[in-house]
mmCIF file of C-alpha atoms in Angstrom:
data_model
loop_
_atom_site.group_PDB
_atom_site.id
_atom_site.type_symbol
_atom_site.label_atom_id
_atom_site.label_comp_id
_atom_site.label_asym_id
_atom_site.label_seq_id
_atom_site.Cartn_x
_atom_site.Cartn_y
_atom_site.Cartn_z
ATOM 1 C CA MET A 268 50.710 98.357 188.082
ATOM 2 C CA ARG A 269 47.019 97.148 188.452
ATOM 3 C CA ARG A 270 45.815 100.493 187.190
ATOM 4 C CA GLN A 271 48.332 100.555 184.351
ATOM 5 C CA LEU A 272 47.230 97.013 183.098
ATOM 6 C CA ALA A 273 43.575 98.016 183.266
ATOM 7 C CA LEU A 274 44.278 101.052 181.041
ATOM 8 C CA MET A 275 46.251 98.941 178.715
ATOM 9 C CA ALA A 276 43.319 96.461 178.411
ATOM 10 C CA LEU A 277 41.021 99.323 177.770
ATOM 11 C CA ALA A 278 43.348 100.559 174.984
ATOM 12 C CA LEU A 279 43.731 97.354 173.340
ATOM 13 C CA LEU A 280 40.071 96.623 173.454
ATOM 14 C CA SER A 281 39.491 99.852 171.409
ATOM 15 C CA ALA A 282 42.228 99.168 168.895
ATOM 16 C CA GLY A 283 41.674 100.245 165.370
ATOM 17 C CA CYS A 284 43.464 97.937 162.930
ATOM 18 C CA ALA A 285 43.754 94.969 165.267
ATOM 19 C CA SER A 286 41.169 94.057 167.983
ATOM 20 C CA THR A 287 41.860 92.440 171.116
ATOM 21 C CA SER A 288 36.753 86.569 175.232
ATOM 22 C CA GLY A 289 37.711 84.891 178.278
ATOM 23 C CA VAL A 290 40.253 86.067 180.740
ATOM 24 C CA GLY A 291 43.093 84.215 178.924
ATOM 25 C CA TYR A 292 42.422 86.282 175.733
ATOM 26 C CA TYR A 293 42.438 89.585 177.496
ATOM 27 C CA TRP A 294 45.565 88.513 179.340
ATOM 28 C CA GLN A 295 47.434 87.799 176.171
ATOM 29 C CA SER A 296 46.333 91.149 174.878
ATOM 30 C CA VAL A 297 47.583 93.069 177.935
ATOM 31 C CA THR A 298 50.905 91.238 178.243
ATOM 32 C CA GLY A 299 51.630 91.272 174.493
ATOM 33 C CA HIS A 300 51.145 94.890 174.352
ATOM 34 C CA LEU A 301 53.095 95.529 177.490
ATOM 35 C CA ARG A 302 56.040 93.589 176.034
ATOM 36 C CA LEU A 303 55.785 95.618 172.769
ATOM 37 C CA MET A 304 55.815 98.974 174.878
ATOM 38 C CA GLN A 305 58.767 97.762 177.037
ATOM 39 C CA ALA A 306 60.780 97.006 173.754
ATOM 40 C CA ALA A 307 60.397 100.538 172.430
ATOM 41 C CA ARG A 308 63.123 103.272 172.966
ATOM 42 C CA PRO A 309 63.030 106.901 171.873
ATOM 43 C CA VAL A 310 64.006 107.411 168.236
ATOM 44 C CA ASP A 311 66.661 109.960 169.478
ATOM 45 C CA ALA A 312 68.253 107.090 171.452
ATOM 46 C CA TRP A 313 68.426 104.956 168.487
ATOM 47 C CA LEU A 314 69.810 107.559 166.335
ATOM 48 C CA ALA A 315 72.650 108.366 168.976
ATOM 49 C CA ASP A 316 73.447 104.637 169.531
ATOM 50 C CA ALA A 317 76.596 103.699 167.650
ATOM 51 C CA GLN A 318 75.229 100.142 167.362
ATOM 52 C CA THR A 319 72.217 101.132 165.342
ATOM 53 C CA PRO A 320 72.575 100.147 161.652
ATOM 54 C CA PRO A 321 73.025 103.228 159.341
ATOM 55 C CA ASN A 322 69.977 102.035 157.166
ATOM 56 C CA LEU A 323 67.845 101.953 160.272
ATOM 57 C CA LYS A 324 68.975 105.274 161.320
ATOM 58 C CA ASP A 325 67.965 106.571 157.935
ATOM 59 C CA ARG A 326 64.549 105.028 158.157
ATOM 60 C CA LEU A 327 63.949 106.308 161.676
ATOM 61 C CA ALA A 328 64.866 109.921 160.544
ATOM 62 C CA LEU A 329 62.494 109.592 157.534
ATOM 63 C CA ALA A 330 59.726 108.408 159.824
ATOM 64 C CA GLN A 331 60.161 111.539 162.082
ATOM 65 C CA ARG A 332 59.861 113.737 159.066
ATOM 66 C CA ILE A 333 56.797 111.981 157.945
ATOM 67 C CA ARG A 334 55.423 112.369 161.622
ATOM 68 C CA ALA A 335 55.962 116.157 161.352
ATOM 69 C CA PHE A 336 54.310 116.347 158.050
ATOM 70 C CA ALA A 337 51.246 114.527 159.362
ATOM 71 C CA VAL A 338 50.800 117.251 162.011
ATOM 72 C CA THR A 339 51.528 120.352 159.841
ATOM 73 C CA GLU A 340 49.954 119.325 156.578
ATOM 74 C CA LEU A 341 47.323 116.661 157.554
ATOM 75 C CA ALA A 342 46.120 118.099 160.846
ATOM 76 C CA LEU A 343 46.744 114.690 162.436
ATOM 77 C CA PRO A 344 47.450 114.541 166.263
ATOM 78 C CA ASP A 345 50.593 115.928 167.548
ATOM 79 C CA ASN A 346 51.306 113.438 170.573
ATOM 80 C CA ALA A 347 53.664 110.940 171.689
ATOM 81 C CA SER A 348 52.911 108.239 169.061
ATOM 82 C CA TYR A 349 55.613 107.237 166.631
ATOM 83 C CA HIS A 350 58.436 108.967 168.393
ATOM 84 C CA ARG A 351 59.783 105.634 169.695
ATOM 85 C CA TYR A 352 60.869 102.539 167.982
ATOM 86 C CA ALA A 353 60.749 98.714 168.861
ATOM 87 C CA ASP A 354 62.276 95.689 167.093
ATOM 88 C CA LEU A 355 59.750 92.892 168.075
ATOM 89 C CA GLN A 356 62.000 90.120 166.506
ATOM 90 C CA ARG A 357 58.862 88.962 164.518
ATOM 91 C CA ARG A 358 57.274 89.670 161.154
ATOM 92 C CA ALA A 359 54.025 91.131 162.476
ATOM 93 C CA ALA A 360 52.757 93.253 165.332
ATOM 94 C CA VAL A 361 49.665 91.001 165.715
ATOM 95 C CA TYR A 362 47.941 88.225 163.822
ATOM 96 C CA ASN A 363 44.394 88.605 162.923
ATOM 97 C CA VAL A 364 41.672 85.740 162.755
ATOM 98 C CA VAL A 365 38.742 86.376 160.393
ATOM 99 C CA ALA A 366 35.872 83.917 159.482
ATOM 100 C CA ALA A 367 32.882 83.793 157.174
ATOM 101 C CA PRO A 368 30.390 81.197 156.242
ATOM 102 C CA ALA A 369 30.831 79.072 153.107
ATOM 103 C CA LEU A 370 28.335 80.945 151.025
ATOM 104 C CA SER A 371 28.610 84.483 152.349
ATOM 105 C CA LEU A 372 30.952 87.413 152.416
ATOM 106 C CA THR A 373 29.735 88.576 155.843
ATOM 107 C CA LEU A 374 32.380 88.288 158.505
ATOM 108 C CA GLN A 375 31.753 86.562 161.812
ATOM 109 C CA THR A 376 31.914 89.160 164.481
ATOM 110 C CA TRP A 377 33.129 89.247 168.175
ATOM 111 C CA CYS A 378 32.042 91.906 170.696
ATOM 112 C CA PHE A 379 34.163 93.670 173.301
ATOM 113 C CA PRO A 380 33.892 96.724 175.602
ATOM 114 C CA VAL A 381 34.685 99.955 173.869
ATOM 115 C CA ALA A 382 35.460 98.497 170.541
ATOM 116 C CA GLY A 383 32.058 97.137 169.977
ATOM 117 C CA CYS A 384 31.453 94.198 167.648
ATOM 118 C CA VAL A 385 34.245 93.764 165.070
ATOM 119 C CA GLY A 386 34.959 91.127 162.464
ATOM 120 C CA TYR A 387 38.386 89.893 163.653
ATOM 121 C CA ARG A 388 40.312 88.776 166.648
ATOM 122 C CA GLY A 389 43.868 89.815 167.209
ATOM 123 C CA TYR A 390 46.713 87.839 168.766
ATOM 124 C CA PHE A 391 50.228 88.643 169.567
ATOM 125 C CA ASP A 392 51.497 85.203 169.124
ATOM 126 C CA GLU A 393 50.778 83.492 165.781
ATOM 127 C CA ALA A 394 50.523 79.974 167.139
ATOM 128 C CA ASP A 395 47.638 81.319 169.487
ATOM 129 C CA ALA A 396 45.884 82.857 166.440
ATOM 130 C CA ARG A 397 46.075 79.613 164.468
ATOM 131 C CA ARG A 398 45.053 77.594 167.572
ATOM 132 C CA PHE A 399 41.972 79.644 167.961
ATOM 133 C CA ALA A 400 41.230 79.565 164.127
ATOM 134 C CA SER A 401 41.450 75.719 164.182
ATOM 135 C CA GLY A 402 38.796 75.578 166.940
ATOM 136 C CA LEU A 403 36.138 77.462 164.966
ATOM 137 C CA PRO A 404 33.081 75.654 163.620
ATOM 138 C CA ALA A 405 33.626 73.572 160.497
ATOM 139 C CA GLY A 406 31.080 75.478 158.501
ATOM 140 C CA LEU A 407 33.148 78.617 158.562
ATOM 141 C CA GLU A 408 35.952 79.576 156.199
ATOM 142 C CA VAL A 409 38.843 80.902 158.202
ATOM 143 C CA ALA A 410 41.901 83.111 157.541
ATOM 144 C CA VAL A 411 44.823 84.183 159.569
ATOM 145 C CA TYR A 412 46.991 87.024 158.433
ATOM 146 C CA PRO A 413 49.903 89.225 159.756
ATOM 147 C CA VAL A 414 49.196 92.845 160.752
ATOM 148 C CA PRO A 415 52.236 95.149 160.736
ATOM 149 C CA ALA A 416 50.687 97.838 163.013
ATOM 150 C CA TYR A 417 47.746 98.634 165.169
ATOM 151 C CA SER A 418 46.414 101.730 166.832
ATOM 152 C CA THR A 419 45.458 102.236 170.524
ATOM 153 C CA LEU A 420 43.443 105.171 169.515
ATOM 154 C CA GLY A 421 45.513 107.526 171.726
ATOM 155 C CA TRP A 422 44.819 105.835 174.929
ATOM 156 C CA MET A 423 48.443 105.005 175.388
ATOM 157 C CA ASN A 424 49.964 108.308 174.707
ATOM 158 C CA TRP A 425 50.392 108.917 178.478
ATOM 159 C CA ALA A 426 52.773 105.815 178.391
ATOM 160 C CA GLY A 427 54.791 106.803 175.278
ATOM 161 C CA GLY A 428 52.228 106.190 172.573
ATOM 162 C CA ASP A 429 52.181 103.723 169.689
ATOM 163 C CA PRO A 430 55.852 103.047 168.514
ATOM 164 C CA LEU A 431 57.500 102.630 165.176
ATOM 165 C CA LEU A 432 58.089 98.944 164.570
ATOM 166 C CA ASN A 433 60.478 96.707 162.692
ATOM 167 C CA THR A 434 57.410 95.162 161.041
ATOM 168 C CA PHE A 435 56.947 98.142 158.699
ATOM 169 C CA ILE A 436 59.930 100.558 159.074
ATOM 170 C CA ALA A 437 61.585 99.223 155.882
ATOM 171 C CA TYR A 438 58.396 99.815 153.752
ATOM 172 C CA PRO A 439 58.804 101.847 150.517
ATOM 173 C CA GLU A 440 58.745 105.517 151.512
ATOM 174 C CA GLY A 441 55.261 106.185 150.122
ATOM 175 C CA GLU A 442 53.928 103.107 151.927
ATOM 176 C CA LEU A 443 55.507 103.971 155.289
ATOM 177 C CA ALA A 444 53.951 107.461 155.010
ATOM 178 C CA ARG A 445 50.567 105.984 154.249
ATOM 179 C CA LEU A 446 50.776 103.623 157.168
ATOM 180 C CA LEU A 447 51.547 106.214 159.690
ATOM 181 C CA PHE A 448 48.944 108.378 158.313
ATOM 182 C CA HIS A 449 46.418 105.675 158.540
ATOM 183 C CA GLU A 450 47.135 104.744 162.132
ATOM 184 C CA LEU A 451 47.126 108.292 163.298
ATOM 185 C CA ALA A 452 43.684 108.664 161.600
ATOM 186 C CA HIS A 453 42.394 106.097 164.106
ATOM 187 C CA GLN A 454 43.233 108.616 166.853
ATOM 188 C CA VAL A 455 41.189 111.181 165.282
ATOM 189 C CA VAL A 456 37.758 109.372 164.988
ATOM 190 C CA TYR A 457 36.634 105.929 166.011
ATOM 191 C CA ALA A 458 32.991 104.677 165.841
ATOM 192 C CA SER A 459 32.435 101.705 168.140
ATOM 193 C CA GLY A 460 31.409 98.434 166.422
ATOM 194 C CA ASP A 461 31.693 99.825 162.893
ATOM 195 C CA THR A 462 34.871 98.358 161.382
ATOM 196 C CA GLU A 463 34.138 99.448 157.770
ATOM 197 C CA PHE A 464 33.628 103.017 158.791
ATOM 198 C CA ASN A 465 36.742 103.240 160.718
ATOM 199 C CA GLU A 466 38.988 101.434 158.458
ATOM 200 C CA SER A 467 37.575 103.233 155.346
ATOM 201 C CA PHE A 468 38.028 106.565 156.928
ATOM 202 C CA ALA A 469 41.616 105.712 157.843
ATOM 203 C CA THR A 470 42.254 104.537 154.468
ATOM 204 C CA THR A 471 41.016 107.583 152.913
ATOM 205 C CA VAL A 472 43.327 109.744 155.095
ATOM 206 C CA GLU A 473 46.325 107.523 154.120
ATOM 207 C CA ARG A 474 45.584 107.799 150.408
ATOM 208 C CA LEU A 475 45.156 111.565 150.614
ATOM 209 C CA GLY A 476 48.120 112.026 152.793
ATOM 210 C CA GLY A 477 50.346 109.572 150.915
ATOM 211 C CA THR A 478 49.705 111.416 147.596
ATOM 212 C CA ARG A 479 50.396 114.761 149.024
ATOM 213 C CA TRP A 480 53.745 113.409 150.667
ATOM 214 C CA LEU A 481 54.917 111.748 147.507
ATOM 215 C CA ALA A 482 54.135 114.929 145.411
ATOM 216 C CA THR A 483 55.758 117.461 147.815
ATOM 217 C CA GLN A 484 58.326 115.670 149.824
ATOM 218 C CA ALA A 485 59.672 112.502 148.240
ATOM 219 C CA SER A 486 62.709 112.257 145.857
ATOM 220 C CA PRO A 487 62.096 111.090 142.253
ATOM 221 C CA SER A 488 63.773 107.665 143.061
ATOM 222 C CA ALA A 489 61.280 107.303 145.950
ATOM 223 C CA ARG A 490 58.349 108.193 143.870
ATOM 224 C CA ASN A 491 59.530 105.796 141.206
ATOM 225 C CA GLU A 492 59.938 102.938 143.751
ATOM 226 C CA TYR A 493 56.535 103.565 145.080
ATOM 227 C CA ALA A 494 55.072 103.743 141.551
ATOM 228 C CA ALA A 495 56.299 100.134 140.748
ATOM 229 C CA PHE A 496 55.064 98.963 144.160
ATOM 230 C CA ASP A 497 51.611 100.574 143.789
ATOM 231 C CA GLU A 498 51.176 99.485 140.156
ATOM 232 C CA ARG A 499 51.259 95.812 141.158
ATOM 233 C CA ARG A 500 48.997 96.510 144.218
ATOM 234 C CA ARG A 501 46.419 98.300 142.082
ATOM 235 C CA ARG A 502 46.342 95.443 139.578
ATOM 236 C CA PHE A 503 45.885 92.891 142.334
ATOM 237 C CA ARG A 504 43.153 94.869 143.884
ATOM 238 C CA ALA A 505 41.330 95.192 140.541
ATOM 239 C CA LEU A 506 41.470 91.391 140.424
ATOM 240 C CA THR A 507 40.203 90.782 144.021
ATOM 241 C CA PHE A 508 37.514 93.356 143.690
ATOM 242 C CA SER A 509 36.194 91.544 140.569
ATOM 243 C CA VAL A 510 36.291 88.214 142.418
ATOM 244 C CA ARG A 511 34.317 89.704 145.317
ATOM 245 C CA GLN A 512 31.664 91.124 143.056
ATOM 246 C CA THR A 513 31.423 87.677 141.320
ATOM 247 C CA LEU A 514 31.181 85.803 144.536
ATOM 248 C CA ASP A 515 28.635 88.194 146.123
ATOM 249 C CA ALA A 516 26.412 87.861 143.039
ATOM 250 C CA ILE A 517 26.509 84.079 143.315
ATOM 251 C CA TYR A 518 25.830 83.995 146.917
ATOM 252 C CA LYS A 519 22.860 86.329 146.666
ATOM 253 C CA ASP A 520 21.197 84.727 143.687
ATOM 254 C CA GLY A 521 17.854 83.362 144.976
ATOM 255 C CA SER A 522 17.343 81.102 141.937
ATOM 256 C CA LEU A 523 20.307 78.876 142.874
ATOM 257 C CA ASP A 524 20.442 76.117 145.276
ATOM 258 C CA ASP A 525 23.461 75.695 147.593
ATOM 259 C CA THR A 526 25.056 73.035 145.401
ATOM 260 C CA GLU A 527 24.917 75.224 142.385
ATOM 261 C CA LYS A 528 26.300 78.056 144.433
ATOM 262 C CA SER A 529 29.165 75.943 145.563
ATOM 263 C CA ARG A 530 29.898 74.721 141.999
ATOM 264 C CA ARG A 531 29.945 78.366 140.529
ATOM 265 C CA LYS A 532 32.069 79.543 143.654
ATOM 266 C CA THR A 533 34.660 76.822 142.850
ATOM 267 C CA ALA A 534 34.830 77.840 139.326
ATOM 268 C CA ALA A 535 35.157 81.596 140.265
ATOM 269 C CA MET A 536 38.096 80.696 142.518
ATOM 270 C CA ALA A 537 39.785 78.693 139.787
ATOM 271 C CA ASP A 538 39.448 81.548 137.642
ATOM 272 C CA PHE A 539 40.971 83.943 140.159
ATOM 273 C CA ARG A 540 44.028 81.743 140.593
ATOM 274 C CA GLN A 541 44.587 81.497 136.851
ATOM 275 C CA SER A 542 44.319 85.386 136.485
ATOM 276 C CA TYR A 543 46.702 85.743 139.333
ATOM 277 C CA ASP A 544 49.244 83.467 137.602
ATOM 278 C CA ALA A 545 48.892 85.662 134.728
ATOM 279 C CA LEU A 546 49.556 88.796 136.732
ATOM 280 C CA LYS A 547 52.750 87.126 138.225
ATOM 281 C CA ARG A 548 54.054 86.397 134.686
ATOM 282 C CA ASP A 549 53.545 90.178 133.814
ATOM 283 C CA TRP A 550 55.472 91.047 136.981
ATOM 284 C CA GLY A 551 58.451 88.751 136.141
ATOM 285 C CA GLY A 552 57.500 86.331 138.947
ATOM 286 C CA PHE A 553 56.923 88.710 141.840
ATOM 287 C CA ALA A 554 55.325 86.580 144.570
ATOM 288 C CA GLY A 555 54.411 89.150 147.182
ATOM 289 C CA TYR A 556 50.695 88.189 146.960
ATOM 290 C CA ASP A 557 51.203 84.386 147.129
ATOM 291 C CA PRO A 558 50.297 84.049 150.792
ATOM 292 C CA PHE A 559 46.915 85.823 150.233
ATOM 293 C CA VAL A 560 46.188 83.752 147.212
ATOM 294 C CA ALA A 561 47.185 80.501 148.933
ATOM 295 C CA GLN A 562 44.536 80.906 151.728
ATOM 296 C CA ALA A 563 41.971 83.078 149.726
ATOM 297 C CA ASN A 564 38.460 82.285 150.825
ATOM 298 C CA ASN A 565 35.309 84.142 151.730
ATOM 299 C CA ALA A 566 36.876 85.257 155.044
ATOM 300 C CA SER A 567 40.039 86.857 153.375
ATOM 301 C CA PHE A 568 37.990 88.591 150.650
ATOM 302 C CA ALA A 569 35.524 89.918 153.148
ATOM 303 C CA ALA A 570 38.255 91.287 155.478
ATOM 304 C CA GLN A 571 39.820 92.986 152.583
ATOM 305 C CA ALA A 572 36.547 94.761 151.704
ATOM 306 C CA ALA A 573 36.248 96.263 155.143
ATOM 307 C CA TYR A 574 39.182 98.468 154.398
ATOM 308 C CA ASP A 575 37.889 100.227 151.353
ATOM 309 C CA GLY A 576 34.149 99.896 151.009
ATOM 310 C CA LEU A 577 33.330 103.428 152.075
ATOM 311 C CA VAL A 578 36.423 105.145 150.750
ATOM 312 C CA PRO A 579 34.618 106.688 147.803
ATOM 313 C CA ALA A 580 32.074 108.313 150.121
ATOM 314 C CA PHE A 581 34.805 109.734 152.398
ATOM 315 C CA GLU A 582 36.686 111.118 149.382
ATOM 316 C CA ALA A 583 33.473 112.955 148.359
ATOM 317 C CA LEU A 584 33.083 114.265 151.915
ATOM 318 C CA PHE A 585 36.667 115.604 151.768
ATOM 319 C CA GLU A 586 35.773 117.385 148.574
ATOM 320 C CA ARG A 587 32.586 118.828 150.311
ATOM 321 C CA ALA A 588 34.887 120.045 153.105
ATOM 322 C CA GLY A 589 36.937 122.037 150.764
ATOM 323 C CA ARG A 590 39.818 119.500 150.934
ATOM 324 C CA ASP A 591 40.528 121.053 154.263
ATOM 325 C CA PHE A 592 41.614 118.223 156.696
ATOM 326 C CA ALA A 593 40.430 119.846 159.869
ATOM 327 C CA ARG A 594 36.982 120.471 158.520
ATOM 328 C CA PHE A 595 36.789 116.933 157.055
ATOM 329 C CA TYR A 596 37.665 115.513 160.519
ATOM 330 C CA ASP A 597 34.775 117.530 162.052
ATOM 331 C CA ALA A 598 32.359 116.197 159.473
ATOM 332 C CA VAL A 599 33.537 112.604 160.123
ATOM 333 C CA ARG A 600 33.272 113.021 163.827
ATOM 334 C CA ALA A 601 29.531 114.131 163.312
ATOM 335 C CA LEU A 602 28.925 111.120 161.303
ATOM 336 C CA ALA A 603 30.676 108.836 163.925
ATOM 337 C CA ALA A 604 28.069 110.239 166.602
ATOM 338 C CA LEU A 605 25.063 108.991 164.616
ATOM 339 C CA PRO A 606 23.442 105.563 164.968
ATOM 340 C CA LYS A 607 25.204 103.155 162.472
ATOM 341 C CA GLU A 608 22.521 102.702 159.973
ATOM 342 C CA GLU A 609 22.021 106.533 159.672
ATOM 343 C CA ARG A 610 25.776 107.349 159.288
ATOM 344 C CA ARG A 611 25.913 104.507 156.544
ATOM 345 C CA SER A 612 22.913 106.060 154.792
ATOM 346 C CA GLN A 613 24.465 109.626 154.772
ATOM 347 C CA LEU A 614 27.807 108.212 153.479
ATOM 348 C CA MET A 615 26.130 106.308 150.748
ATOM 349 C CA ARG A 616 24.188 109.384 149.509
ATOM 350 C CA LEU A 617 27.618 110.938 148.959
ATOM 351 C CA ALA A 618 28.944 108.129 146.776
ATOM 352 C CA PRO A 619 26.367 105.320 146.316
ATOM 353 C CA THR A 620 28.384 103.483 143.622
ATOM 354 C CA PRO A 621 31.190 101.009 144.684
ATOM 355 C CA SER A 622 34.434 101.694 143.195
ATOM 356 C CA LEU A 623 38.005 100.513 143.411
ATOM 357 C CA VAL A 624 40.379 101.996 145.911
ATOM 358 C CA ALA A 625 44.052 101.486 146.788
ATOM 359 C CA LEU A 626 45.309 98.887 149.267
ATOM 360 C CA HIS A 627 45.286 99.255 153.025
ATOM 361 C CA THR A 628 48.677 99.928 154.611
ATOM 362 C CA GLY A 629 49.833 96.304 154.367
ATOM 363 C CA ALA A 630 47.521 94.857 157.076
ATOM 364 C CA HIS A 631 45.740 93.036 154.187
ATOM 365 C CA PRO A 632 46.545 92.770 150.472
#
C-alpha cells in the first residue's frame, strides 16, 4: 500500500489539468485520487448492470466509440484510460485555486516535484480550496473554479487509468470528444513547469480531433447541438479575449500611476459586464457563463489565457507536420525537451501574432 500511495502521489504531482505544499496538501491529493479510483468500475460492468439508467448507458457507449477514434484517427495512446466510469456525487473532479496581483495578469505559481511550477493548486474538496484561497495575501485577486477532469499523464494506467466521470459524461457529444482528446494529449507530451505549453498543446489536439469527430462520426442532430453550444462559447471567448487585451495594455502602460491604472481597470470591468449582459439577451437569457462573470478578476482571466495562448503556434506546427498526428507529436516532444525560453521562441516564430481560439474542455470558460 505504501508503494501504491507513493506512486499515486507522483501521478498527482504531475497532473496536467489539475495540479496537486505541506504534508496535509499531499495527503488530500493522494486520498482524494484514491477515492476516485475506488469509485470507478469497468464500462462493460455499467453497461451490463440493469440498474444503470439507459441514458447513462448511451453516453458510456458513445465515450467508448470516441476512445477508439482517439487511437485510430488521432494516434492518441491506446491504454487503460477512459475504459472505466465513476460517479463522484459532486459537480467537479477537483477545484482549482488561482491568484494574480491587482494590476497584473501574471499568475501566482506553486512548485512541486515532477510537475514543476504551475499557476494553480488543485483540491478534491471545494471547501478546502476556498479555505486555502481565503488565506492568500490580501494583495492578490483569487478565483476558485471547478474542473471536470484531470490527467495523471499515464502514470496510473497500471491501476486502471483515468476514468470517465459523471462530471463530464453528459456533455454535448462534440464537447465530450474534445475533453477526452485533450486529457489523452497530456499523456503524449508534458513539459515540467510550463502550464501554457502543456495546455495549449492539449487544446490544439482537442480542437483538431473534435472537428474531425464531428465531421466524420457525429449525427446531424449532434452537430447542430454542438454548433449552438460552440457559438455561445466563441462569442464569450471573443469578449474575454478583448478584455484581457485591454487590461494587459493598462497594466503595462508606464505612463500611468497605480491609481489611474486601477480607475481604468474598474471601467474596463464595468464595460465587460455590460457587454456580457448584451450577449445574454441575444442568447435568450442563457446563464451558463454567469459563474465566471460573477468572480471575474485578474486571476480568472489569466488562468483562461493559459489554455490557448500558444494554440496558433501549435496549429502551424501541425500543418508543418503534414497534418499527420504522429509526426506532430514527435515535433512537440522535441520542443518539450528544450529549455523553456528556447521552446517558446521556436513556437512564437511559427505564429507570433496572438489570435482567438476555442474554449478549453470545460475546465475554464
